[in-house]
């Protein structure tokens, strides 16, 4: 899965085109819905991937950071409390979210250590055809659920546009989650879940069983 | 009624995701569990960046970005 340094541009483009497309499409939609800041975030991510495909960012060599477990736990607890008890939509919340994004960037950009990549390649070599089929099937089914959710949200968004009455009939997901987020206990649970999901996602592909 | 159908659509997506993961855990030879799928795909920088940007944006959207005023 990981692109080796010597992989030709064409092959890298073929591998990454779908992901660049998803980010670019999302960026365009965010601009359309009047959220330019959100659009810029997805746009910058797409641009970074394009730069990576063409080798324009090959000078950026980030070693995979390995934070101590207690630092991650302490940071998680502090961030959960701050994001729960600071006023929602405040500038402080914005600064914290930007700081989280920037702090995690090296973790996201850095490829897994060479040892793990070798293990991953060995694992892929040892993977049976049945396992490959099971993984492909899982990828297709999860993509289908994801696309269904996106289409339903998109449909609600457009149907809700004409008036507040239409918005009541076709509430987007954010309207449904808002009451939970406006309750301190609900927000605590959502923030903790969001942070845990982020940590869990970052560990994937790096810590092989 | 239409509101309920809209909400039911979102609930259905959650139920489908849950059912998919349960099915995968019951028979890993047929469908790989989500963790195994992520272990395979997150090795790629493009996938890592895309998924993590979407994750970050969820936090931004629900915690920081105030909703636009309703259309009149």
PDB file of C-alpha atoms in Angstrom:
ATOM      1  CA  UNK A   1       0.000   0.000   0.000  1.00  0.00           C
ATOM      2  CA  UNK A   2       2.779   2.423   0.881  1.00  0.00           C
ATOM      3  CA  UNK A   3       4.322   4.204  -2.102  1.00  0.00           C
ATOM      4  CA  UNK A   4       8.056   3.623  -2.348  1.00  0.00           C
ATOM      5  CA  UNK A   5      10.310   6.585  -3.158  1.00  0.00           C
ATOM      6  CA  UNK A   6      11.158   5.225  -6.588  1.00  0.00           C
ATOM      7  CA  UNK A   7       7.543   4.620  -7.657  1.00  0.00           C
ATOM      8  CA  UNK A   8       6.830   6.389 -10.995  1.00  0.00           C
ATOM      9  CA  UNK A   9       4.595   9.461 -10.912  1.00  0.00           C
ATOM     10  CA  UNK A  10       1.942   7.745 -13.069  1.00  0.00           C
ATOM     11  CA  UNK A  11       1.610   4.840 -10.649  1.00  0.00           C
ATOM     12  CA  UNK A  12       1.480   7.181  -7.635  1.00  0.00           C
ATOM     13  CA  UNK A  13      -1.161   9.292  -9.375  1.00  0.00           C
ATOM     14  CA  UNK A  14      -3.282   6.220 -10.133  1.00  0.00           C
ATOM     15  CA  UNK A  15      -3.053   5.100  -6.494  1.00  0.00           C
ATOM     16  CA  UNK A  16      -3.844   8.506  -5.022  1.00  0.00           C
ATOM     17  CA  UNK A  17      -6.237   9.991  -7.600  1.00  0.00           C
ATOM     18  CA  UNK A  18      -9.386   8.780  -5.838  1.00  0.00           C
ATOM     19  CA  UNK A  19      -8.304  10.296  -2.520  1.00  0.00           C
ATOM     20  CA  UNK A  20      -7.282  13.577  -4.140  1.00  0.00           C
ATOM     21  CA  UNK A  21     -10.667  13.595  -5.910  1.00  0.00           C
ATOM     22  CA  UNK A  22     -12.567  13.036  -2.662  1.00  0.00           C
ATOM     23  CA  UNK A  23     -10.709  15.893  -0.957  1.00  0.00           C
ATOM     24  CA  UNK A  24     -11.138  18.241  -3.951  1.00  0.00           C
ATOM     25  CA  UNK A  25     -14.842  17.429  -4.254  1.00  0.00           C
ATOM     26  CA  UNK A  26     -15.394  18.014  -0.545  1.00  0.00           C
ATOM     27  CA  UNK A  27     -13.455  21.271  -0.754  1.00  0.00           C
ATOM     28  CA  UNK A  28     -15.661  22.471  -3.609  1.00  0.00           C
ATOM     29  CA  UNK A  29     -18.812  21.534  -1.718  1.00  0.00           C
ATOM     30  CA  UNK A  30     -17.662  23.393   1.405  1.00  0.00           C
ATOM     31  CA  UNK A  31     -17.078  26.563  -0.646  1.00  0.00           C
ATOM     32  CA  UNK A  32     -20.510  26.082  -2.244  1.00  0.00           C
ATOM     33  CA  UNK A  33     -22.240  25.798   1.135  1.00  0.00           C
ATOM     34  CA  UNK A  34     -20.586  29.010   2.301  1.00  0.00           C
ATOM     35  CA  UNK A  35     -17.871  27.542   4.529  1.00  0.00           C
ATOM     36  CA  UNK A  36     -14.653  28.821   2.886  1.00  0.00           C
ATOM     37  CA  UNK A  37     -12.477  27.964   5.891  1.00  0.00           C
ATOM     38  CA  UNK A  38     -13.592  24.318   5.707  1.00  0.00           C
ATOM     39  CA  UNK A  39     -13.127  24.383   1.929  1.00  0.00           C
ATOM     40  CA  UNK A  40      -9.576  25.641   2.337  1.00  0.00           C
ATOM     41  CA  UNK A  41      -8.708  22.830   4.763  1.00  0.00           C
ATOM     42  CA  UNK A  42      -9.801  20.133   2.300  1.00  0.00           C
ATOM     43  CA  UNK A  43      -8.249  22.069  -0.596  1.00  0.00           C
ATOM     44  CA  UNK A  44      -4.871  22.324   1.141  1.00  0.00           C
ATOM     45  CA  UNK A  45      -4.966  18.593   1.917  1.00  0.00           C
ATOM     46  CA  UNK A  46      -5.676  17.837  -1.770  1.00  0.00           C
ATOM     47  CA  UNK A  47      -2.856  20.171  -2.834  1.00  0.00           C
ATOM     48  CA  UNK A  48      -0.456  18.466  -0.417  1.00  0.00           C
ATOM     49  CA  UNK A  49      -1.285  15.076  -1.916  1.00  0.00           C
ATOM     50  CA  UNK A  50      -0.830  16.401  -5.464  1.00  0.00           C
ATOM     51  CA  UNK A  51       2.533  17.862  -4.436  1.00  0.00           C
ATOM     52  CA  UNK A  52       3.464  14.519  -2.909  1.00  0.00           C
ATOM     53  CA  UNK A  53       2.516  12.626  -6.067  1.00  0.00           C
ATOM     54  CA  UNK A  54       4.749  14.824  -8.216  1.00  0.00           C
ATOM     55  CA  UNK A  55       7.608  14.612  -5.733  1.00  0.00           C
ATOM     56  CA  UNK A  56       7.476  18.331  -4.942  1.00  0.00           C
ATOM     57  CA  UNK A  57       7.465  17.582  -1.224  1.00  0.00           C
ATOM     58  CA  UNK A  58      10.162  14.923  -1.232  1.00  0.00           C
ATOM     59  CA  UNK A  59      12.387  17.270   0.793  1.00  0.00           C
ATOM     60  CA  UNK A  60       9.920  16.943   3.683  1.00  0.00           C
ATOM     61  CA  UNK A  61      11.250  13.974   5.602  1.00  0.00           C
ATOM     62  CA  UNK A  62       9.523  13.598   8.915  1.00  0.00           C
ATOM     63  CA  UNK A  63      10.531  10.744  11.204  1.00  0.00           C
ATOM     64  CA  UNK A  64       7.526   8.955  12.658  1.00  0.00           C
ATOM     65  CA  UNK A  65       6.992  10.545  16.092  1.00  0.00           C
ATOM     66  CA  UNK A  66       6.563   8.134  18.997  1.00  0.00           C
ATOM     67  CA  UNK A  67       4.924   9.947  21.919  1.00  0.00           C
ATOM     68  CA  UNK A  68       4.994   8.363  25.371  1.00  0.00           C
ATOM     69  CA  UNK A  69       1.724   6.753  26.363  1.00  0.00           C
ATOM     70  CA  UNK A  70       1.289   8.896  29.493  1.00  0.00           C
ATOM     71  CA  UNK A  71       1.775  12.075  27.453  1.00  0.00           C
ATOM     72  CA  UNK A  72      -0.995  10.991  25.044  1.00  0.00           C
ATOM     73  CA  UNK A  73      -3.355  10.102  27.907  1.00  0.00           C
ATOM     74  CA  UNK A  74      -2.670  13.348  29.800  1.00  0.00           C
ATOM     75  CA  UNK A  75      -3.110  15.410  26.620  1.00  0.00           C
ATOM     76  CA  UNK A  76      -6.343  13.560  25.837  1.00  0.00           C
ATOM     77  CA  UNK A  77      -7.804  14.226  29.295  1.00  0.00           C
ATOM     78  CA  UNK A  78      -6.822  17.925  29.268  1.00  0.00           C
ATOM     79  CA  UNK A  79      -8.149  18.448  25.724  1.00  0.00           C
ATOM     80  CA  UNK A  80     -11.422  16.657  26.520  1.00  0.00           C
ATOM     81  CA  UNK A  81     -12.006  18.871  29.564  1.00  0.00           C
ATOM     82  CA  UNK A  82     -11.051  22.070  27.738  1.00  0.00           C
ATOM     83  CA  UNK A  83     -13.201  21.342  24.685  1.00  0.00           C
ATOM     84  CA  UNK A  84     -16.122  20.353  26.938  1.00  0.00           C
ATOM     85  CA  UNK A  85     -16.118  23.257  29.344  1.00  0.00           C
ATOM     86  CA  UNK A  86     -14.919  26.138  27.166  1.00  0.00           C
ATOM     87  CA  UNK A  87     -17.843  27.923  25.504  1.00  0.00           C
ATOM     88  CA  UNK A  88     -18.822  26.188  22.276  1.00  0.00           C
ATOM     89  CA  UNK A  89     -17.897  28.094  19.093  1.00  0.00           C
ATOM     90  CA  UNK A  90     -15.357  30.194  21.071  1.00  0.00           C
ATOM     91  CA  UNK A  91     -12.032  31.430  19.701  1.00  0.00           C
ATOM     92  CA  UNK A  92     -10.289  29.293  22.347  1.00  0.00           C
ATOM     93  CA  UNK A  93     -11.948  26.178  20.925  1.00  0.00           C
ATOM     94  CA  UNK A  94     -10.782  27.230  17.460  1.00  0.00           C
ATOM     95  CA  UNK A  95      -7.185  27.696  18.619  1.00  0.00           C
ATOM     96  CA  UNK A  96      -7.222  24.273  20.302  1.00  0.00           C
ATOM     97  CA  UNK A  97      -8.609  22.560  17.185  1.00  0.00           C
ATOM     98  CA  UNK A  98      -6.013  24.235  14.959  1.00  0.00           C
ATOM     99  CA  UNK A  99      -3.287  23.224  17.431  1.00  0.00           C
ATOM    100  CA  UNK A 100      -4.531  19.610  17.405  1.00  0.00           C
ATOM    101  CA  UNK A 101      -4.474  19.577  13.595  1.00  0.00           C
ATOM    102  CA  UNK A 102      -0.982  21.043  13.345  1.00  0.00           C
ATOM    103  CA  UNK A 103       0.390  18.773  16.095  1.00  0.00           C
ATOM    104  CA  UNK A 104      -0.966  15.657  14.411  1.00  0.00           C
ATOM    105  CA  UNK A 105       0.322  16.585  10.951  1.00  0.00           C
ATOM    106  CA  UNK A 106       3.772  14.958  11.457  1.00  0.00           C
ATOM    107  CA  UNK A 107       2.058  11.776  12.679  1.00  0.00           C
ATOM    108  CA  UNK A 108      -0.147  11.726   9.597  1.00  0.00           C
ATOM    109  CA  UNK A 109       2.537  12.637   7.068  1.00  0.00           C
ATOM    110  CA  UNK A 110       5.331  10.407   8.339  1.00  0.00           C
ATOM    111  CA  UNK A 111       5.368   6.941   6.855  1.00  0.00           C
ATOM    112  CA  UNK A 112       5.501   4.080   9.340  1.00  0.00           C
ATOM    113  CA  UNK A 113       9.060   3.172  10.399  1.00  0.00           C
ATOM    114  CA  UNK A 114      10.890   1.082   7.788  1.00  0.00           C
ATOM    115  CA  UNK A 115      10.761  -1.969  10.080  1.00  0.00           C
ATOM    116  CA  UNK A 116       6.975  -1.801  10.197  1.00  0.00           C
ATOM    117  CA  UNK A 117       6.748  -1.231   6.439  1.00  0.00           C
ATOM    118  CA  UNK A 118       8.849  -4.363   5.891  1.00  0.00           C
ATOM    119  CA  UNK A 119       6.613  -6.297   8.280  1.00  0.00           C
ATOM    120  CA  UNK A 120       3.588  -4.926   6.432  1.00  0.00           C
ATOM    121  CA  UNK A 121       5.005  -6.016   3.077  1.00  0.00           C
ATOM    122  CA  UNK A 122       5.788  -9.467   4.481  1.00  0.00           C
ATOM    123  CA  UNK A 123       2.271  -9.632   5.874  1.00  0.00           C
ATOM    124  CA  UNK A 124       0.828  -8.670   2.484  1.00  0.00           C
ATOM    125  CA  UNK A 125       2.953 -11.342   0.809  1.00  0.00           C
ATOM    126  CA  UNK A 126       1.709 -13.908   3.316  1.00  0.00           C
ATOM    127  CA  UNK A 127      -1.892 -12.774   3.009  1.00  0.00           C
ATOM    128  CA  UNK A 128      -3.983 -15.506   1.446  1.00  0.00           C
ATOM    129  CA  UNK A 129      -6.322 -14.883  -1.468  1.00  0.00           C
ATOM    130  CA  UNK A 130      -9.267 -15.485   0.856  1.00  0.00           C
ATOM    131  CA  UNK A 131      -8.061 -12.758   3.212  1.00  0.00           C
ATOM    132  CA  UNK A 132      -7.549 -10.373   0.293  1.00  0.00           C
ATOM    133  CA  UNK A 133     -11.092 -11.040  -0.869  1.00  0.00           C
ATOM    134  CA  UNK A 134     -12.403 -10.485   2.690  1.00  0.00           C
ATOM    135  CA  UNK A 135     -10.560  -7.158   2.898  1.00  0.00           C
ATOM    136  CA  UNK A 136     -11.772  -6.059  -0.551  1.00  0.00           C
ATOM    137  CA  UNK A 137     -15.326  -7.016   0.385  1.00  0.00           C
ATOM    138  CA  UNK A 138     -15.054  -5.047   3.648  1.00  0.00           C
ATOM    139  CA  UNK A 139     -13.706  -2.030   1.739  1.00  0.00           C
ATOM    140  CA  UNK A 140     -16.621  -2.150  -0.718  1.00  0.00           C
ATOM    141  CA  UNK A 141     -19.262  -2.544   1.989  1.00  0.00           C
ATOM    142  CA  UNK A 142     -17.836   0.212   4.220  1.00  0.00           C
ATOM    143  CA  UNK A 143     -17.575   2.496   1.184  1.00  0.00           C
ATOM    144  CA  UNK A 144     -21.223   1.757   0.359  1.00  0.00           C
ATOM    145  CA  UNK A 145     -22.341   2.672   3.888  1.00  0.00           C
ATOM    146  CA  UNK A 146     -20.184   5.825   3.779  1.00  0.00           C
ATOM    147  CA  UNK A 147     -21.562   6.886   0.391  1.00  0.00           C
ATOM    148  CA  UNK A 148     -25.127   6.217   1.545  1.00  0.00           C
ATOM    149  CA  UNK A 149     -24.603   8.436   4.604  1.00  0.00           C
ATOM    150  CA  UNK A 150     -23.032  11.198   2.482  1.00  0.00           C
ATOM    151  CA  UNK A 151     -25.852  11.079  -0.073  1.00  0.00           C
ATOM    152  CA  UNK A 152     -28.519  11.148   2.641  1.00  0.00           C
ATOM    153  CA  UNK A 153     -26.817  14.130   4.320  1.00  0.00           C
ATOM    154  CA  UNK A 154     -26.404  15.857   0.955  1.00  0.00           C
ATOM    155  CA  UNK A 155     -30.061  15.220   0.092  1.00  0.00           C
ATOM    156  CA  UNK A 156     -31.156  16.649   3.448  1.00  0.00           C
ATOM    157  CA  UNK A 157     -28.910  19.666   2.907  1.00  0.00           C
ATOM    158  CA  UNK A 158     -30.439  20.550  -0.459  1.00  0.00           C
ATOM    159  CA  UNK A 159     -34.024  19.780   0.584  1.00  0.00           C
ATOM    160  CA  UNK A 160     -33.575  21.943   3.718  1.00  0.00           C
ATOM    161  CA  UNK A 161     -32.360  24.963   1.755  1.00  0.00           C
ATOM    162  CA  UNK A 162     -35.628  26.728   0.827  1.00  0.00           C
ATOM    163  CA  UNK A 163     -36.959  27.612   4.301  1.00  0.00           C
ATOM    164  CA  UNK A 164     -36.785  26.915   8.075  1.00  0.00           C
ATOM    165  CA  UNK A 165     -39.881  24.707   7.635  1.00  0.00           C
ATOM    166  CA  UNK A 166     -38.035  22.679   5.006  1.00  0.00           C
ATOM    167  CA  UNK A 167     -35.046  22.460   7.346  1.00  0.00           C
ATOM    168  CA  UNK A 168     -37.314  21.066  10.056  1.00  0.00           C
ATOM    169  CA  UNK A 169     -38.614  18.414   7.652  1.00  0.00           C
ATOM    170  CA  UNK A 170     -35.134  17.524   6.388  1.00  0.00           C
ATOM    171  CA  UNK A 171     -32.737  18.044   9.305  1.00  0.00           C
ATOM    172  CA  UNK A 172     -29.047  17.596   8.451  1.00  0.00           C
ATOM    173  CA  UNK A 173     -27.047  15.387  10.812  1.00  0.00           C
ATOM    174  CA  UNK A 174     -25.504  18.399  12.563  1.00  0.00           C
ATOM    175  CA  UNK A 175     -28.980  19.648  13.565  1.00  0.00           C
ATOM    176  CA  UNK A 176     -29.707  16.256  15.118  1.00  0.00           C
ATOM    177  CA  UNK A 177     -26.412  16.093  17.018  1.00  0.00           C
ATOM    178  CA  UNK A 178     -26.563  19.741  18.188  1.00  0.00           C
ATOM    179  CA  UNK A 179     -28.837  19.068  21.209  1.00  0.00           C
ATOM    180  CA  UNK A 180     -26.350  16.434  22.420  1.00  0.00           C
ATOM    181  CA  UNK A 181     -23.441  18.827  21.939  1.00  0.00           C
ATOM    182  CA  UNK A 182     -25.279  21.588  23.801  1.00  0.00           C
ATOM    183  CA  UNK A 183     -25.515  19.383  26.899  1.00  0.00           C
ATOM    184  CA  UNK A 184     -22.248  19.276  28.961  1.00  0.00           C
ATOM    185  CA  UNK A 185     -22.412  15.502  29.499  1.00  0.00           C
ATOM    186  CA  UNK A 186     -23.255  14.892  25.856  1.00  0.00           C
ATOM    187  CA  UNK A 187     -20.423  17.164  24.758  1.00  0.00           C
ATOM    188  CA  UNK A 188     -18.005  15.400  27.150  1.00  0.00           C
ATOM    189  CA  UNK A 189     -18.941  12.033  25.627  1.00  0.00           C
ATOM    190  CA  UNK A 190     -18.755  13.308  22.026  1.00  0.00           C
ATOM    191  CA  UNK A 191     -15.399  15.054  22.512  1.00  0.00           C
ATOM    192  CA  UNK A 192     -13.903  12.011  24.276  1.00  0.00           C
ATOM    193  CA  UNK A 193     -15.207   9.737  21.527  1.00  0.00           C
ATOM    194  CA  UNK A 194     -13.845  12.030  18.814  1.00  0.00           C
ATOM    195  CA  UNK A 195     -10.380  12.178  20.393  1.00  0.00           C
ATOM    196  CA  UNK A 196     -10.313   8.410  21.004  1.00  0.00           C
ATOM    197  CA  UNK A 197     -11.325   7.822  17.385  1.00  0.00           C
ATOM    198  CA  UNK A 198      -8.474  10.074  16.224  1.00  0.00           C
ATOM    199  CA  UNK A 199      -5.898   8.241  18.330  1.00  0.00           C
ATOM    200  CA  UNK A 200      -7.303   4.885  17.207  1.00  0.00           C
ATOM    201  CA  UNK A 201      -7.129   5.894  13.533  1.00  0.00           C
ATOM    202  CA  UNK A 202      -3.556   7.154  13.865  1.00  0.00           C
ATOM    203  CA  UNK A 203      -2.430   3.835  15.339  1.00  0.00           C
ATOM    204  CA  UNK A 204      -3.849   1.880  12.404  1.00  0.00           C
ATOM    205  CA  UNK A 205      -1.296   0.745   9.873  1.00  0.00           C
ATOM    206  CA  UNK A 206       1.500   1.367  12.348  1.00  0.00           C
ATOM    207  CA  UNK A 207       1.083  -1.056  15.206  1.00  0.00           C
ATOM    208  CA  UNK A 208       0.518  -4.370  13.564  1.00  0.00           C
ATOM    209  CA  UNK A 209      -1.089  -6.603  16.169  1.00  0.00           C
TER     210      UNK A 209
ATOM    211  CA  UNK B   1     -43.631  12.294   9.052  1.00  0.00           C
ATOM    212  CA  UNK B   2     -41.017  13.430   6.519  1.00  0.00           C
ATOM    213  CA  UNK B   3     -38.780  14.497   9.408  1.00  0.00           C
ATOM    214  CA  UNK B   4     -39.028  10.987  10.851  1.00  0.00           C
ATOM    215  CA  UNK B   5     -38.093   9.439   7.503  1.00  0.00           C
ATOM    216  CA  UNK B   6     -35.058  11.744   7.273  1.00  0.00           C
ATOM    217  CA  UNK B   7     -33.956  10.780  10.791  1.00  0.00           C
ATOM    218  CA  UNK B   8     -34.623   7.093  10.046  1.00  0.00           C
ATOM    219  CA  UNK B   9     -32.205   7.329   7.102  1.00  0.00           C
ATOM    220  CA  UNK B  10     -29.401   8.436   9.408  1.00  0.00           C
ATOM    221  CA  UNK B  11     -30.288   5.749  11.950  1.00  0.00           C
ATOM    222  CA  UNK B  12     -30.276   3.161   9.164  1.00  0.00           C
ATOM    223  CA  UNK B  13     -26.719   4.122   8.210  1.00  0.00           C
ATOM    224  CA  UNK B  14     -25.627   3.621  11.825  1.00  0.00           C
ATOM    225  CA  UNK B  15     -27.429   0.269  12.031  1.00  0.00           C
ATOM    226  CA  UNK B  16     -25.858  -0.864   8.742  1.00  0.00           C
ATOM    227  CA  UNK B  17     -22.388   0.071  10.013  1.00  0.00           C
ATOM    228  CA  UNK B  18     -22.974  -1.801  13.266  1.00  0.00           C
ATOM    229  CA  UNK B  19     -24.366  -4.851  11.449  1.00  0.00           C
ATOM    230  CA  UNK B  20     -21.429  -4.834   9.042  1.00  0.00           C
ATOM    231  CA  UNK B  21     -18.909  -4.858  11.877  1.00  0.00           C
ATOM    232  CA  UNK B  22     -20.805  -7.581  13.761  1.00  0.00           C
ATOM    233  CA  UNK B  23     -20.956  -9.731  10.623  1.00  0.00           C
ATOM    234  CA  UNK B  24     -17.241  -9.191  10.053  1.00  0.00           C
ATOM    235  CA  UNK B  25     -16.392 -10.234  13.596  1.00  0.00           C
ATOM    236  CA  UNK B  26     -18.544 -13.355  13.316  1.00  0.00           C
ATOM    237  CA  UNK B  27     -16.949 -14.528  10.095  1.00  0.00           C
ATOM    238  CA  UNK B  28     -13.600 -12.832   9.466  1.00  0.00           C
ATOM    239  CA  UNK B  29     -12.963 -15.035   6.417  1.00  0.00           C
ATOM    240  CA  UNK B  30     -15.930 -13.507   4.603  1.00  0.00           C
ATOM    241  CA  UNK B  31     -15.640  -9.844   5.606  1.00  0.00           C
ATOM    242  CA  UNK B  32     -12.549  -8.379   7.243  1.00  0.00           C
ATOM    243  CA  UNK B  33     -13.168  -6.433  10.470  1.00  0.00           C
ATOM    244  CA  UNK B  34     -12.841  -2.636  10.228  1.00  0.00           C
ATOM    245  CA  UNK B  35      -9.585  -2.662  12.217  1.00  0.00           C
ATOM    246  CA  UNK B  36      -7.978  -5.047   9.709  1.00  0.00           C
ATOM    247  CA  UNK B  37      -9.204  -2.973   6.774  1.00  0.00           C
ATOM    248  CA  UNK B  38      -7.811   0.205   8.347  1.00  0.00           C
ATOM    249  CA  UNK B  39      -4.484  -1.514   9.060  1.00  0.00           C
ATOM    250  CA  UNK B  40      -4.214  -2.240   5.344  1.00  0.00           C
ATOM    251  CA  UNK B  41      -5.252   1.156   3.997  1.00  0.00           C
ATOM    252  CA  UNK B  42      -3.711   3.497   6.557  1.00  0.00           C
ATOM    253  CA  UNK B  43      -0.226   2.470   5.450  1.00  0.00           C
ATOM    254  CA  UNK B  44      -0.781   4.806   2.473  1.00  0.00           C
ATOM    255  CA  UNK B  45      -0.088   8.478   3.148  1.00  0.00           C
ATOM    256  CA  UNK B  46      -2.956   9.569   0.870  1.00  0.00           C
ATOM    257  CA  UNK B  47      -5.475   7.483   2.792  1.00  0.00           C
ATOM    258  CA  UNK B  48      -4.038   8.539   6.159  1.00  0.00           C
ATOM    259  CA  UNK B  49      -4.230  12.226   5.254  1.00  0.00           C
ATOM    260  CA  UNK B  50      -7.742  11.972   3.778  1.00  0.00           C
ATOM    261  CA  UNK B  51      -9.222  10.040   6.695  1.00  0.00           C
ATOM    262  CA  UNK B  52      -7.520  12.195   9.330  1.00  0.00           C
ATOM    263  CA  UNK B  53      -8.609  15.435   7.633  1.00  0.00           C
ATOM    264  CA  UNK B  54     -12.209  14.215   7.679  1.00  0.00           C
ATOM    265  CA  UNK B  55     -11.813  13.220  11.339  1.00  0.00           C
ATOM    266  CA  UNK B  56     -10.358  16.647  12.217  1.00  0.00           C
ATOM    267  CA  UNK B  57     -13.071  18.428  10.265  1.00  0.00           C
ATOM    268  CA  UNK B  58     -15.794  16.616  12.274  1.00  0.00           C
ATOM    269  CA  UNK B  59     -14.330  18.141  15.438  1.00  0.00           C
ATOM    270  CA  UNK B  60     -14.042  21.547  13.788  1.00  0.00           C
ATOM    271  CA  UNK B  61     -17.596  21.386  12.439  1.00  0.00           C
ATOM    272  CA  UNK B  62     -19.283  20.357  15.676  1.00  0.00           C
ATOM    273  CA  UNK B  63     -17.164  22.247  18.217  1.00  0.00           C
ATOM    274  CA  UNK B  64     -15.886  25.402  16.538  1.00  0.00           C
ATOM    275  CA  UNK B  65     -17.888  26.312  13.439  1.00  0.00           C
ATOM    276  CA  UNK B  66     -21.120  28.041  14.467  1.00  0.00           C
ATOM    277  CA  UNK B  67     -24.086  27.109  12.259  1.00  0.00           C
ATOM    278  CA  UNK B  68     -25.125  29.632   9.628  1.00  0.00           C
ATOM    279  CA  UNK B  69     -28.296  31.573  10.454  1.00  0.00           C
ATOM    280  CA  UNK B  70     -31.424  29.821   9.171  1.00  0.00           C
ATOM    281  CA  UNK B  71     -32.865  30.913   5.843  1.00  0.00           C
ATOM    282  CA  UNK B  72     -35.886  33.203   6.217  1.00  0.00           C
TER     283      UNK B  72
END
